[in-house]
Tab-separated table of C-alpha atoms in Angstrom:
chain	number	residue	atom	x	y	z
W	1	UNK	CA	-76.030	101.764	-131.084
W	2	UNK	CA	-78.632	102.989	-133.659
W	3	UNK	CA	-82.025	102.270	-134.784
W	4	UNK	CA	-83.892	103.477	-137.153
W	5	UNK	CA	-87.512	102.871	-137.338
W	6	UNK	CA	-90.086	103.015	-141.058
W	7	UNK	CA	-93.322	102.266	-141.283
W	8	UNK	CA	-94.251	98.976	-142.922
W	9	UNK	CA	-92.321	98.067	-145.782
W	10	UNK	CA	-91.526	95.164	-147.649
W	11	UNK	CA	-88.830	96.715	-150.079
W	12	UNK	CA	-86.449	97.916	-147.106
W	13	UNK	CA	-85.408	96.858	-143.499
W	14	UNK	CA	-84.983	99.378	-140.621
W	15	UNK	CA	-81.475	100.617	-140.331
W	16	UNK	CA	-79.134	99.757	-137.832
W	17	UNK	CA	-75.817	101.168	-136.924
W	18	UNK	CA	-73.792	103.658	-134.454
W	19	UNK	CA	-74.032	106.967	-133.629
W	20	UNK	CA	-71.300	108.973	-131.422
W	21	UNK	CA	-70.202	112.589	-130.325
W	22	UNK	CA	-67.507	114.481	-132.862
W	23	UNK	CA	-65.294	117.215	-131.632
W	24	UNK	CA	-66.923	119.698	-128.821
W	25	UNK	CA	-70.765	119.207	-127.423
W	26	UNK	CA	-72.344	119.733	-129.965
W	27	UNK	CA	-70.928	117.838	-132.820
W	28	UNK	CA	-72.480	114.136	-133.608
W	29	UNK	CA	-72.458	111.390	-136.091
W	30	UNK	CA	-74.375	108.298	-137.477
W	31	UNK	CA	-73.847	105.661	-139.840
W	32	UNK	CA	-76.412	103.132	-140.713
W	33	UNK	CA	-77.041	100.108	-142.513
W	34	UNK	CA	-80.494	98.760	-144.478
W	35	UNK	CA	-81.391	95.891	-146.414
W	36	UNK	CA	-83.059	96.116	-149.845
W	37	UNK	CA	-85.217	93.531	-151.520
W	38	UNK	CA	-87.577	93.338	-154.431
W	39	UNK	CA	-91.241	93.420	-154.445
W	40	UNK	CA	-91.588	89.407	-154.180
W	41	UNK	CA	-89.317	89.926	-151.209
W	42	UNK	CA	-85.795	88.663	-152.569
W	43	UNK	CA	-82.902	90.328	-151.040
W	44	UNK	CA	-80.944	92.739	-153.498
W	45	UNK	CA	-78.442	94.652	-151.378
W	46	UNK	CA	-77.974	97.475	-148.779
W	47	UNK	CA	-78.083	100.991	-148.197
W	48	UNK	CA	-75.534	103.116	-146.260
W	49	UNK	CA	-76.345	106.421	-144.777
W	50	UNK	CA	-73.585	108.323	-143.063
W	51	UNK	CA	-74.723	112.052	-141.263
W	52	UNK	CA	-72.552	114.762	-139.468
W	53	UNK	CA	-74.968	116.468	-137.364
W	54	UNK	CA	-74.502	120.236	-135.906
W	55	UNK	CA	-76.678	121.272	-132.322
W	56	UNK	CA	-76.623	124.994	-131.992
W	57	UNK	CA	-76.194	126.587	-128.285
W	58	UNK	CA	-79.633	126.326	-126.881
W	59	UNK	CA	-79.557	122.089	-128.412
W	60	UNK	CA	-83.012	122.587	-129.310
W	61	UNK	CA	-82.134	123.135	-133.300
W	62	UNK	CA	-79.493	121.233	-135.453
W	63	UNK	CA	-78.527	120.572	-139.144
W	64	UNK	CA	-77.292	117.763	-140.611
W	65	UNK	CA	-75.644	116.796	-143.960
W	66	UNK	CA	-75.603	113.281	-144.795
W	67	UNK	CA	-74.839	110.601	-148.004
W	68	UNK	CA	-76.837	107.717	-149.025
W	69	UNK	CA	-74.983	104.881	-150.530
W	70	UNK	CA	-77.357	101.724	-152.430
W	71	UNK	CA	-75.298	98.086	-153.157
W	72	UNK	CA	-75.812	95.763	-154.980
W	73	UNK	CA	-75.618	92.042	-153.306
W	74	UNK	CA	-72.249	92.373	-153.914
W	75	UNK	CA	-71.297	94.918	-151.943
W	76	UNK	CA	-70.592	97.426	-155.039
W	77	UNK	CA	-72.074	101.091	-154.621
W	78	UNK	CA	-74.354	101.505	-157.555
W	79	UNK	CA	-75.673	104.939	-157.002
W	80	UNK	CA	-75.135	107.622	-154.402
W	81	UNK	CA	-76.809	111.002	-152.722
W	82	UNK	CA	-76.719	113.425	-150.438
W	83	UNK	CA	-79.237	115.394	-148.496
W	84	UNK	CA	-78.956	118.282	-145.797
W	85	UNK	CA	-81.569	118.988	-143.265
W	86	UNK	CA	-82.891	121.175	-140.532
W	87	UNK	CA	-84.438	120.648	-137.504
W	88	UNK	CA	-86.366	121.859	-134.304
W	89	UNK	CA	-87.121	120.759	-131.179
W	90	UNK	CA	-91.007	120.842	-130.553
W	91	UNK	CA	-92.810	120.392	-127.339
C-alpha cells in the first residue's frame, strides 16, 4: 500500500494507493488517489497520480515521470498534467 502525507489542508485529502516493483531492481511504480473539496468543505471529486520511477546503480538517486488526473464527482477527468522529477538520497 501507499500513503501519502500533506500538511494541513482543507481543499484535499492525503492520497492513498499502491506502489510495486516494474521490470529489473530498479524499476517502480505508484498510483494514488485524493479527494477534492471546496473551501466550505463540500466534496467535488478526486485526483489521480500515476509515477514510473527509475533508481540508478548506487539506489541513492532516481527520476520519476508521473500524470496528474482531477474528476469531477462524477468520475469524468476534467483536466490533466504531467511532471518529471529528480531526486537524491541525503543523509
Amino acid at each position: 500500500t501507499f500513503l501519502e502525507s500533506i500538511g494541513p489542508s482543507i481543499i484535499r485529502s492525503p492520497g492513498n494507493g499502491i506502489w510495486k516493483r516494474e521490470h529489473g531492481w530498479n524499476e517502480y511504480s505508484y498510483a494514488l488517489r485524493f479527494m477534492r473539496y471546496d473551501a466550505a468543505g463540500l466534496f467535488i471529486g478526486s485526483g489521480v497520480v500515476r509515477a514510473a520511477i527509475t533508481l540508478d546503480e548506487t539506489g541513492n538517486h532516481y527520476t520519476s515521470t508521473a500524470t496528474n488526473d482531477v474528476l469531477d464527482v462524477n468520475g469524468n477527468v476534467i483536466s490533466s498534467g504531467c511532471a518529471t522529477s529528480v531526486s537524491t538520497r541525503f543523509q
